[in-house]
Each structure stands twice: as structure tokens, then as C-alpha cells.
Short mmCIF file of C-alpha atoms (C1' of nucleotides) in Angstrom, two decimals:
data_model
loop_
_atom_site.label_atom_id
_atom_site.label_comp_id
_atom_site.label_asym_id
_atom_site.label_seq_id
_atom_site.Cartn_x
_atom_site.Cartn_y
_atom_site.Cartn_z
CA UNK A 1 -228.02 77.14 38.82
CA UNK A 2 -227.80 73.19 37.19
CA UNK A 3 -231.25 71.95 36.15
CA UNK A 4 -231.89 68.69 38.33
CA UNK A 5 -232.82 66.12 37.12
CA UNK A 6 -235.96 64.41 39.78
CA UNK A 7 -237.37 62.11 39.09
CA UNK A 8 -241.35 61.86 38.48
CA UNK A 9 -241.87 61.13 42.30
CA UNK A 10 -239.77 65.09 42.77
CA UNK A 11 -242.52 66.24 40.24
CA UNK A 12 -245.17 65.12 41.88
CA UNK A 13 -244.49 65.88 45.98
CA UNK A 14 -243.60 69.48 44.88
CA UNK A 15 -246.71 70.47 43.01
CA UNK A 16 -248.25 69.36 46.63
CA UNK A 17 -245.78 71.83 48.34
CA UNK A 18 -246.83 74.33 45.28
CA UNK A 19 -250.70 74.39 45.90
CA UNK A 20 -250.49 74.08 49.62
CA UNK A 21 -248.45 77.12 50.25
CA UNK A 22 -250.81 78.84 47.85
CA UNK A 23 -254.14 77.46 49.78
CA UNK A 24 -252.58 77.92 52.70
CA UNK A 25 -252.47 81.89 52.10
CA UNK A 26 -255.28 82.20 51.32
CA UNK A 27 -257.31 79.82 53.71
CA UNK A 28 -255.08 79.78 56.28
CA UNK A 29 -253.85 76.09 58.11
CA UNK A 30 -257.49 74.53 59.23
CA UNK A 31 -259.29 76.17 57.00
CA UNK A 32 -257.60 74.21 53.68
CA UNK A 33 -258.98 71.07 53.69
CA UNK A 34 -256.71 68.01 52.67
CA UNK A 35 -259.11 66.89 49.82
CA UNK A 36 -258.30 71.15 48.09
CA UNK A 37 -254.62 70.91 48.15
CA UNK A 38 -255.20 67.42 45.89
CA UNK A 39 -257.15 69.35 43.40
CA UNK A 40 -254.88 71.90 43.05
CA UNK A 41 -251.79 69.23 42.52
CA UNK A 42 -253.97 67.86 40.73
CA UNK A 43 -253.55 64.03 41.93
CA UNK A 44 -256.79 61.86 44.18
CA UNK A 45 -256.82 62.72 48.04
CA UNK A 46 -255.34 58.73 49.08
CA UNK A 47 -252.00 59.91 46.84
CA UNK A 48 -251.41 62.74 49.12
CA UNK A 49 -249.78 59.81 52.07
CA UNK A 50 -247.50 58.36 49.14
CA UNK A 51 -246.03 61.13 50.37
CA UNK A 52 -246.58 63.38 53.30
CA UNK A 53 -247.41 61.35 55.89
CA UNK A 54 -250.10 64.18 57.17
CA UNK A 55 -251.64 67.52 56.93
CA UNK A 56 -249.15 68.81 59.77
CA UNK A 57 -245.92 67.88 57.36
CA UNK A 58 -246.91 68.82 54.16
CA UNK A 59 -246.95 72.15 56.72
CA UNK A 60 -242.78 71.63 57.94
CA UNK A 61 -242.47 71.52 54.46
CA UNK A 62 -244.42 73.93 53.24
CA UNK A 63 -242.01 76.36 55.93
CA UNK A 64 -239.16 75.00 55.29
CA UNK A 65 -239.35 75.72 51.38
CA UNK A 66 -240.45 78.65 51.06
CA UNK A 67 -238.37 80.49 54.67
CA UNK A 68 -238.29 83.40 54.29
CA UNK A 69 -233.59 82.95 54.44
CA UNK A 70 -233.43 81.31 51.21
CA UNK A 71 -235.03 85.49 49.79
CA UNK A 72 -232.94 87.05 52.07
CA UNK A 73 -229.57 86.76 52.69
CA UNK A 74 -228.45 86.14 49.40
CA UNK A 75 -230.12 90.25 49.27
CA UNK A 76 -228.39 90.97 52.10
CA UNK A 77 -224.70 89.09 51.42
CA UNK A 78 -225.25 91.55 48.01
CA UNK A 79 -225.69 94.71 49.59
CA UNK A 80 -222.44 97.20 49.51
CA UNK A 81 -222.06 100.06 49.99
CA UNK A 82 -219.12 102.51 51.22
CA UNK A 83 -220.06 103.05 54.56
CA UNK A 84 -222.37 102.67 56.84
CA UNK A 85 -225.22 104.60 55.75
CA UNK A 86 -224.53 103.56 51.58
CA UNK A 87 -225.05 99.77 53.59
CA UNK A 88 -227.28 100.69 55.26
CA UNK A 89 -229.96 101.59 53.20
CA UNK A 90 -229.30 98.80 50.23
CA UNK A 91 -229.82 96.63 52.75
CA UNK A 92 -233.08 98.09 53.68
CA UNK A 93 -234.62 98.40 50.37
CA UNK A 94 -233.14 94.34 49.61
CA UNK A 95 -235.42 93.97 51.88
CA UNK A 96 -238.23 95.85 51.27
CA UNK A 97 -238.37 93.77 47.94
CA UNK A 98 -237.89 90.54 48.56
CA UNK A 99 -240.60 91.20 51.15
CA UNK A 100 -242.45 92.21 48.40
CA UNK A 101 -241.95 90.07 45.83
CA UNK A 102 -242.05 86.18 48.02
CA UNK A 103 -245.64 88.75 50.80
CA UNK A 104 -246.10 84.39 51.89
CA UNK A 105 -243.06 84.74 53.92
CA UNK A 106 -244.94 86.16 57.04
CA UNK A 107 -248.40 84.92 56.49
CA UNK A 108 -246.83 81.79 56.94
CA UNK A 109 -245.04 83.05 59.74
CA UNK A 110 -248.93 84.36 60.73
CA UNK A 111 -250.40 80.50 60.44
CA UNK A 112 -247.56 78.97 63.43
CA UNK A 113 -248.36 81.61 65.57
CA UNK A 114 -252.18 81.48 64.92
CA UNK A 115 -253.39 77.47 64.53
CA UNK A 116 -250.33 76.21 65.85
CA UNK A 117 -249.04 78.17 68.76
CA UNK A 118 -245.47 79.21 68.50
CA UNK A 119 -244.81 75.53 68.60
CA UNK A 120 -242.03 75.26 66.46
CA UNK A 121 -241.06 79.64 66.39
CA UNK A 122 -238.18 79.02 68.06
CA UNK A 123 -236.35 76.48 66.24
CA UNK A 124 -237.51 78.91 63.78
CA UNK A 125 -234.96 82.13 65.18
CA UNK A 126 -232.71 79.85 66.23
CA UNK A 127 -232.25 78.29 62.32
CA UNK A 128 -232.64 82.41 60.95
CA UNK A 129 -230.90 84.62 63.78
CA UNK A 130 -227.02 82.94 64.12
CA UNK A 131 -227.46 83.32 59.20
CA UNK A 132 -228.75 87.25 59.72
CA UNK A 133 -226.20 87.87 62.17
CA UNK A 134 -222.84 86.19 60.60
CA UNK A 135 -223.14 87.96 57.14
CA UNK A 136 -223.72 91.86 58.67
CA UNK A 137 -221.14 91.38 61.71
CA UNK A 138 -218.56 91.12 59.74
CA UNK A 139 -218.89 94.18 58.07
CA UNK A 140 -220.32 96.23 60.71
CA UNK A 141 -217.78 95.21 62.88
CA UNK A 142 -215.17 97.28 60.80
CA UNK A 143 -216.26 100.24 60.85
CA UNK A 144 -215.86 102.78 63.92
CA UNK A 145 -218.84 104.79 63.07
CA UNK A 146 -221.67 103.20 65.45
CA UNK A 147 -223.46 104.10 68.48
CA UNK A 148 -222.24 101.79 71.33
CA UNK A 149 -225.07 99.72 71.26
CA UNK A 150 -224.75 95.72 70.47
CA UNK A 151 -224.84 94.88 67.33
CA UNK A 152 -227.66 91.89 68.37
CA UNK A 153 -230.33 95.11 69.66
CA UNK A 154 -229.54 96.77 65.91
CA UNK A 155 -230.21 94.25 63.61
CA UNK A 156 -233.55 93.03 66.06
CA UNK A 157 -235.05 97.13 65.49
CA UNK A 158 -234.02 97.74 61.59
CA UNK A 159 -235.90 93.98 61.17
CA UNK A 160 -238.67 95.29 63.11
CA UNK A 161 -238.85 98.74 61.53
CA UNK A 162 -238.31 97.22 58.36
CA UNK A 163 -241.70 94.53 59.15
CA UNK A 164 -244.12 97.33 60.57
CA UNK A 165 -242.57 98.91 56.71
CA UNK A 166 -244.49 96.41 55.11
CA UNK A 167 -247.05 96.53 56.94
CA UNK A 168 -247.94 100.13 55.75
CA UNK A 169 -247.31 99.47 52.34
CA UNK A 170 -250.12 96.59 52.48
CA UNK A 171 -252.15 99.03 54.09
CA UNK A 172 -251.46 101.29 51.24
CA UNK A 173 -255.37 104.04 51.27
CA UNK A 174 -255.72 103.95 55.10
CA UNK A 175 -254.73 106.26 57.54
CA UNK A 176 -251.87 104.72 58.33
CA UNK A 177 -249.59 105.37 55.42
CA UNK A 178 -250.89 109.49 55.02
CA UNK A 179 -248.12 109.72 52.58
CA UNK A 180 -245.69 108.09 50.20
CA UNK A 181 -244.77 105.19 50.20
CA UNK A 182 -240.89 106.13 48.87
CA UNK A 183 -240.66 110.03 51.67
CA UNK A 184 -242.67 107.28 54.29
CA UNK A 185 -239.37 104.56 53.60
CA UNK A 186 -237.11 107.78 53.88
CA UNK A 187 -238.56 108.14 57.17
CA UNK A 188 -238.07 105.53 58.85
CA UNK A 189 -234.52 104.77 57.70
CA UNK A 190 -233.57 108.26 59.09
CA UNK A 191 -234.93 107.50 62.28
CA UNK A 192 -233.39 104.64 62.64
CA UNK A 193 -229.71 105.75 60.82
CA UNK A 194 -229.83 108.85 63.29
CA UNK A 195 -230.70 104.94 66.41
CA UNK A 196 -227.35 104.10 65.45
CA UNK A 197 -224.77 106.05 63.73
CA UNK A 198 -222.24 108.03 65.46
CA UNK A 199 -222.30 111.28 65.62
CA UNK B 1 -267.11 103.56 86.04
CA UNK B 2 -270.67 102.43 87.13
CA UNK B 3 -272.34 99.85 87.31
CA UNK B 4 -274.52 98.41 84.38
CA UNK B 5 -277.51 97.02 85.44
CA UNK B 6 -277.40 93.88 82.51
CA UNK B 7 -280.00 91.26 81.87
CA UNK B 8 -279.16 87.60 81.98
CA UNK B 9 -278.92 87.77 77.80
CA UNK B 10 -276.03 90.24 77.55
CA UNK B 11 -274.50 88.01 80.11
CA UNK B 12 -275.61 84.89 77.86
CA UNK B 13 -273.91 87.15 75.68
CA UNK B 14 -270.55 88.41 77.35
CA UNK B 15 -270.02 84.58 78.29
CA UNK B 16 -269.96 83.46 75.02
CA UNK B 17 -267.76 85.89 73.52
CA UNK B 18 -265.26 85.55 76.20
CA UNK B 19 -265.19 81.87 75.30
CA UNK B 20 -264.54 83.05 72.30
CA UNK B 21 -261.74 85.20 72.70
CA UNK B 22 -259.92 82.57 74.70
CA UNK B 23 -260.59 79.64 72.41
CA UNK B 24 -260.06 81.51 68.31
CA UNK B 25 -256.09 82.18 70.35
CA UNK B 26 -255.49 78.60 71.46
CA UNK B 27 -256.56 77.29 67.83
CA UNK B 28 -258.18 80.41 65.53
CA UNK B 29 -260.90 80.61 64.30
CA UNK B 30 -261.57 77.42 61.48
CA UNK B 31 -259.44 75.07 64.55
CA UNK B 32 -262.71 76.35 67.70
CA UNK B 33 -266.12 74.76 66.62
CA UNK B 34 -269.98 76.08 67.38
CA UNK B 35 -270.33 73.05 70.11
CA UNK B 36 -266.82 74.25 71.94
CA UNK B 37 -267.59 77.79 72.24
CA UNK B 38 -271.26 77.04 73.46
CA UNK B 39 -269.39 74.34 76.06
CA UNK B 40 -267.48 77.66 77.30
CA UNK B 41 -269.84 79.36 77.51
CA UNK B 42 -271.94 77.09 79.17
CA UNK B 43 -274.85 76.73 76.68
CA UNK B 44 -275.92 74.37 74.59
CA UNK B 45 -274.80 74.97 70.56
CA UNK B 46 -278.28 75.78 69.52
CA UNK B 47 -278.36 77.88 72.57
CA UNK B 48 -275.53 80.54 70.68
CA UNK B 49 -277.68 81.85 67.79
CA UNK B 50 -279.93 83.83 70.11
CA UNK B 51 -277.28 85.58 70.40
CA UNK B 52 -275.51 85.43 66.82
CA UNK B 53 -276.42 84.46 63.33
CA UNK B 54 -273.05 82.46 63.37
CA UNK B 55 -269.37 82.09 63.11
CA UNK B 56 -268.15 85.06 61.04
CA UNK B 57 -270.35 87.09 63.56
CA UNK B 58 -268.86 85.97 66.44
CA UNK B 59 -265.05 86.89 65.07
CA UNK B 60 -266.45 90.34 64.68
CA UNK B 61 -267.60 90.51 68.14
CA UNK B 62 -265.10 89.18 69.41
CA UNK B 63 -262.03 91.30 67.39
CA UNK B 64 -264.22 94.31 68.47
CA UNK B 65 -264.67 93.76 71.46
CA UNK B 66 -260.81 93.32 72.57
CA UNK B 67 -259.67 95.63 70.01
CA UNK B 68 -256.23 97.62 71.27
CA UNK B 69 -257.10 100.21 71.73
CA UNK B 70 -259.64 100.35 74.81
CA UNK B 71 -256.29 99.56 76.48
CA UNK B 72 -253.28 101.02 74.52
CA UNK B 73 -254.38 104.85 74.47
CA UNK B 74 -255.52 104.94 78.26
CA UNK B 75 -252.11 104.20 79.15
CA UNK B 76 -250.34 106.79 76.16
CA UNK B 77 -253.01 109.44 77.56
CA UNK B 78 -251.66 108.36 81.47
CA UNK B 79 -248.19 108.75 80.54
CA UNK B 80 -246.54 112.01 81.61
CA UNK B 81 -243.03 112.89 81.96
CA UNK B 82 -240.76 116.83 81.90
CA UNK B 83 -238.54 116.17 78.67
CA UNK B 84 -239.38 114.08 75.53
CA UNK B 85 -237.39 111.49 76.66
CA UNK B 86 -239.30 110.77 79.78
CA UNK B 87 -242.78 110.98 78.26
CA UNK B 88 -241.72 107.72 75.43
CA UNK B 89 -239.66 106.08 77.41
CA UNK B 90 -242.97 105.86 79.86
CA UNK B 91 -245.56 105.25 76.58
CA UNK B 92 -243.30 102.37 76.04
CA UNK B 93 -243.28 100.64 79.52
CA UNK B 94 -246.94 101.53 79.02
CA UNK B 95 -247.63 99.76 76.04
CA UNK B 96 -245.36 97.23 77.21
CA UNK B 97 -247.18 96.18 80.15
CA UNK B 98 -250.02 96.56 78.22
CA UNK B 99 -249.34 94.02 75.45
CA UNK B 100 -248.06 91.51 78.38
CA UNK B 101 -251.06 91.86 80.49
CA UNK B 102 -253.34 91.67 77.37
CA UNK B 103 -251.51 89.39 75.00
CA UNK B 104 -254.18 88.38 72.84
CA UNK B 105 -253.92 91.67 70.58
CA UNK B 106 -251.77 90.43 67.69
CA UNK B 107 -253.21 87.31 67.76
CA UNK B 108 -256.85 88.67 67.30
CA UNK B 109 -255.63 90.64 64.76
CA UNK B 110 -253.40 87.49 63.27
CA UNK B 111 -255.56 85.19 63.14
CA UNK B 112 -258.12 88.33 60.70
CA UNK B 113 -254.88 88.31 57.81
CA UNK B 114 -254.71 84.86 58.49
CA UNK B 115 -258.65 83.42 57.76
CA UNK B 116 -259.98 86.48 56.61
CA UNK B 117 -256.32 87.41 54.57
CA UNK B 118 -257.24 90.87 56.35
CA UNK B 119 -260.67 91.66 55.10
CA UNK B 120 -261.36 93.97 57.44
CA UNK B 121 -258.00 95.24 58.42
CA UNK B 122 -258.60 98.50 56.62
CA UNK B 123 -261.09 99.58 58.56
CA UNK B 124 -258.86 98.43 61.88
CA UNK B 125 -256.59 100.40 60.93
CA UNK B 126 -258.37 103.46 59.64
CA UNK B 127 -260.52 103.68 63.65
CA UNK B 128 -257.53 103.26 65.56
CA UNK B 129 -254.73 105.19 64.09
CA UNK B 130 -255.92 108.78 64.52
CA UNK B 131 -257.20 107.85 68.17
CA UNK B 132 -253.29 107.72 68.78
CA UNK B 133 -252.39 110.51 66.40
CA UNK B 134 -254.85 112.67 68.46
CA UNK B 135 -253.46 111.87 72.04
CA UNK B 136 -249.67 111.29 71.33
CA UNK B 137 -250.11 114.69 68.39
CA UNK B 138 -250.36 117.85 71.03
CA UNK B 139 -247.58 117.01 73.93
CA UNK B 140 -244.28 116.50 70.92
CA UNK B 141 -245.72 119.08 69.18
CA UNK B 142 -245.57 121.85 71.79
CA UNK B 143 -242.15 120.65 72.56
CA UNK B 144 -239.71 121.39 69.77
CA UNK B 145 -236.53 119.05 70.95
CA UNK B 146 -237.79 116.41 67.67
CA UNK B 147 -236.00 115.99 64.85
CA UNK B 148 -237.37 117.45 61.44
CA UNK B 149 -239.46 113.72 60.81
CA UNK B 150 -243.61 113.38 60.01
CA UNK B 151 -244.48 112.68 63.61
CA UNK B 152 -246.86 109.92 61.25
CA UNK B 153 -243.74 108.48 60.80
CA UNK B 154 -242.68 109.07 64.53
CA UNK B 155 -245.44 106.74 65.54
CA UNK B 156 -245.34 104.11 63.08
CA UNK B 157 -241.91 103.40 63.88
CA UNK B 158 -242.99 103.64 67.24
CA UNK B 159 -245.29 101.45 67.76
CA UNK B 160 -242.67 98.80 64.97
CA UNK B 161 -240.20 98.91 68.05
CA UNK B 162 -242.41 98.06 70.67
CA UNK B 163 -244.12 95.32 68.46
CA UNK B 164 -240.84 93.50 67.69
CA UNK B 165 -239.01 93.77 71.31
CA UNK B 166 -242.55 91.66 71.99
CA UNK B 167 -241.55 89.16 69.84
CA UNK B 168 -238.50 88.98 71.36
CA UNK B 169 -240.24 88.61 74.64
CA UNK B 170 -242.25 85.90 73.33
CA UNK B 171 -239.20 83.93 72.75
CA UNK B 172 -237.22 84.01 75.07
CA UNK B 173 -233.76 81.26 75.53
CA UNK B 174 -233.96 81.16 71.63
CA UNK B 175 -231.08 83.54 70.25
CA UNK B 176 -233.16 86.13 68.80
CA UNK B 177 -232.01 87.17 72.40
CA UNK B 178 -229.00 86.28 74.16
CA UNK B 179 -229.23 89.46 76.60
CA UNK B 180 -231.53 90.20 79.60
CA UNK B 181 -234.90 91.58 78.51
CA UNK B 182 -234.37 94.47 80.33
CA UNK B 183 -231.32 95.78 78.69
CA UNK B 184 -232.81 93.87 75.12
CA UNK B 185 -235.77 96.79 75.31
CA UNK B 186 -232.73 99.76 76.79
CA UNK B 187 -230.61 99.18 73.45
CA UNK B 188 -233.89 99.27 71.39
CA UNK B 189 -235.02 102.54 73.07
CA UNK B 190 -231.37 104.42 72.15
CA UNK B 191 -232.08 103.50 69.18
CA UNK B 192 -235.11 105.19 69.12
CA UNK B 193 -234.25 108.22 70.53
CA UNK B 194 -231.28 108.70 68.99
CA UNK B 195 -233.14 108.55 65.91
CA UNK B 196 -236.09 111.00 67.05
CA UNK B 197 -234.67 113.39 69.20
CA UNK B 198 -232.83 117.15 67.93
CA UNK B 199 -229.37 116.77 69.37
"C1'" DC C 1 -251.33 56.77 42.05
"C1'" DC C 2 -256.81 55.69 42.25
"C1'" DT C 3 -261.72 53.90 44.24
"C1'" DA C 4 -264.49 53.17 47.87
"C1'" DC C 5 -265.16 54.46 51.62
"C1'" DC C 6 -264.08 55.04 58.03
"C1'" DG C 7 -265.15 56.89 62.03
"C1'" DA C 8 -266.00 61.81 63.86
"C1'" DT C 9 -266.92 66.02 64.07
"C1'" DC C 10 -268.34 70.29 61.61
"C1'" DG C 11 -271.48 75.54 60.99
"C1'" DG C 12 -276.08 75.46 61.77
"C1'" DT C 13 -281.00 74.69 62.53
"C1'" DA C 14 -285.79 71.78 63.14
"C1'" DG C 15 -289.74 71.05 66.42
"C1'" DG C 16 -291.39 71.83 71.12
"C1'" DC D 1 -296.83 86.46 71.77
"C1'" DC D 2 -291.67 87.12 73.52
"C1'" DT D 3 -286.77 85.96 75.83
"C1'" DA D 4 -283.94 82.09 76.30
"C1'" DC D 5 -282.84 77.57 75.90
"C1'" DC D 6 -283.30 72.91 75.14
"C1'" DG D 7 -282.30 67.39 72.83
"C1'" DA D 8 -281.59 65.60 68.44
"C1'" DT D 9 -280.47 65.84 63.45
"C1'" DC D 10 -279.73 67.89 59.04
"C1'" DG D 11 -276.48 68.45 54.74
"C1'" DG D 12 -271.64 67.97 53.62
"C1'" DT D 13 -267.06 67.51 55.18
"C1'" DA D 14 -262.68 66.84 57.78
"C1'" DG D 15 -258.17 63.25 58.56
"C1'" DG D 16 -256.64 59.60 57.28
#
DNA sequence: CCTACCGATCGGTAGG
DNA sequence: CCTACCGATCGGTAGG
């Protein structure tokens, strides 16, 4: 909201994070050097160590700063709709938009999986999933139009389908999406809605 | 089928591929050195270059040798069932088993995405997806019990849900799967089946 | 925050 | 002349 008052040191720290973020996305963690990060941030190599104890701490901080939850939770909260059908449709479009606007989210998670052997992934999920559940839960439970399936399974399937849809969009032009994207999105939504709504 | 007759050189080449595969899974591409690959294969560093022109060519060869399609297509082909419901259930269980037995498949693809910026991913998908479609197509189309949704969307959603389920299994113990795994698998299957079957 | 470096290791290649 | 390697070292770069 309000403009934060930041010291020069904080500005430097943030430019390190932003430079590192861009480089990690393009080259991965091990493929990115501390010298590249320093150059991107406009400082000398040694200067980095005034802000971070090492390369891994930079990655941790980037993971926190660019965490999907910051982008996606407000989108889901903003989702409204008279029926669950409308609500799901709005949430789905909001999530796709959020993913498209910040395509680096998934890559950071892939880096965590590939180059850190999923070391911090359980913590990450434990931090994220309850937040999503607490937002989705009240709305869904106030309705009686869902099949008798645990809300957790429903949310998990929703996320899985959105990720798959997102992958399909990244692969435009391949056989994987031989139909218009809007149409593919609609089909995925139909399968999900038929899957969760009571007759 | 029959036992291949392989020269000593071919055996060396294959041990390089296997060693590189294991190391890539644990450390990623840039995190793995040619010296580690050589040690894993039981030869000297220089010996590698009699079989591969460089590190990237090794990764390409590993991607080909351990391609998911080799494992998953026979599983789907072996899937039978009097009804689509049975068929889907068998295919789902077969795919989960295949993924669990070869957990490296997904990681190789993540390495491709993260460390090579998805350079060869479209080609990979174009090679794989049509094969799956040609196997699934005839069976599904011989039935009239599906909703009016393109087969391509159905297959894509199926793959998305299986991947999500697989991720959930890797995250056992976290909030993400607060129910028994068999139950979570069943719930995912219910959503999919309700989503695609005609009333 | 910089310059000047360190111990070690990187991917790749030399001659034999 | 080929293959399948070796011990040693190349020019550069890694994180700190």
C-alpha cells in the first residue's frame, strides 16, 4: 500500500534478489554464478556477502519473495459467484492469469525439486496449502451442491488441472494442444465441474 | 526380446548413460561433473569422449533412453476392462505404478525445463502425445458412454490428475495429503470419472 | 561495498 | 590403422 521508506542497503538487497531471480529462471541454481548475480545487481562479487551468507540463502530468500501464495490467494479471495459453478470458473480464470503473469513461480519450484532434491518442499506446501483451504473452505461448505468428496481432494484436483492447463499453454503449437486454448480451458473446466457437482 | 550381442564399447556407453542418469536425478545437470559421471561408469574422465562429444550430448541421450513413453505405453496397452470405468481405473493404477517404479522420469523433464529452458520440450511432447492418443483412441471411441468432450482434453486431464496424485504421494506427511493415499487416489479417480462419463 | 586473491574444481583435450 | 582408454594438464571459473 503506502510507499515504504527503505535504506540504501535494503535497495541493494532487493536488487540482488531480483537479479538472482531472473538468472535462476534462465539458468537454474548451479548454472548461475555469484559473479553473474553481482553484475546483475550492479555491485562487486564481495559486496553480496554483506547481505547474504551464501548462495543458498539467496535462493531461499528468492523462494520466499516470489512465492505463488502472495499472488494467488488474493485472486481466489476476489473470486465471487452466485453458484459454485461461477465461483470455480472465476477462480480458475484468476489462477491462470496469475500463473501467466508470474511464469517464474513454477520454475522456482522445479529448481527446488531438481537441484535441492525437494529439500524444503514439504515445508513450502505445509505453509501454502492450509491458507488455500481456509479461503476456499467456508464458501464451499456453505453450499450443498457438491458430491460427497473431501474438500481437500477437490482442491488438489483443481490445482492439478490448472497446472496441466498451464503446461499446455506453454506448449502451444505442439500436438498437445491441437485446439484453441480457450476451448481446451473450457473442456478442462467441464471435466472438473462434472466431477465435483452433485446431479 | 532376444539377448542383444553388444560390444565392449556399447557396454561402456551404457554404463556412462546409467551413471549420468543417477547423478542428474540427485544433483541436476549443472550440479553434476564429467568426473563424477566417469567415476560412476568406472572409467577415466577422458574415456567419456570416445562415446560422447560432450556433456550436453550425454543429457540428450539420457532423455531418450529413459523416456517415460517406453514404460507407460505398454502399461496402458495392457489395461483392459469391460467398462470404461474399469479401463480408466486399471490405466490409472498402471500409470501410478510405472511412475513409482521409475521416479526419475519427471525429474529429467524438470531438469530440461529448469536448466535448458525447455529447449527440446515441444519435440519431446510431439513425439509422445500422439503415441498415447493412438493407443487410447480406439478403445474410448468404441464406447458411447462418454460425455461430449474431445478425447484430447480427457487424456490431458487424466495425465494432469495422475501427476498431481504422484506429487501428493511424494509429499506424504504434509498437510497436502492428510488422508490415506489409497483414499486420496480413489477420490481423484471419482472426480475424473464423474467428469467424463455420460449420465 | 571493493580489490585482490585462496583452494578446488570445472568441462574438455593434449600426446602416447 | 582402429578401438578404447590412460595420466596429466589445458584455460577459466566456482563459492567464499
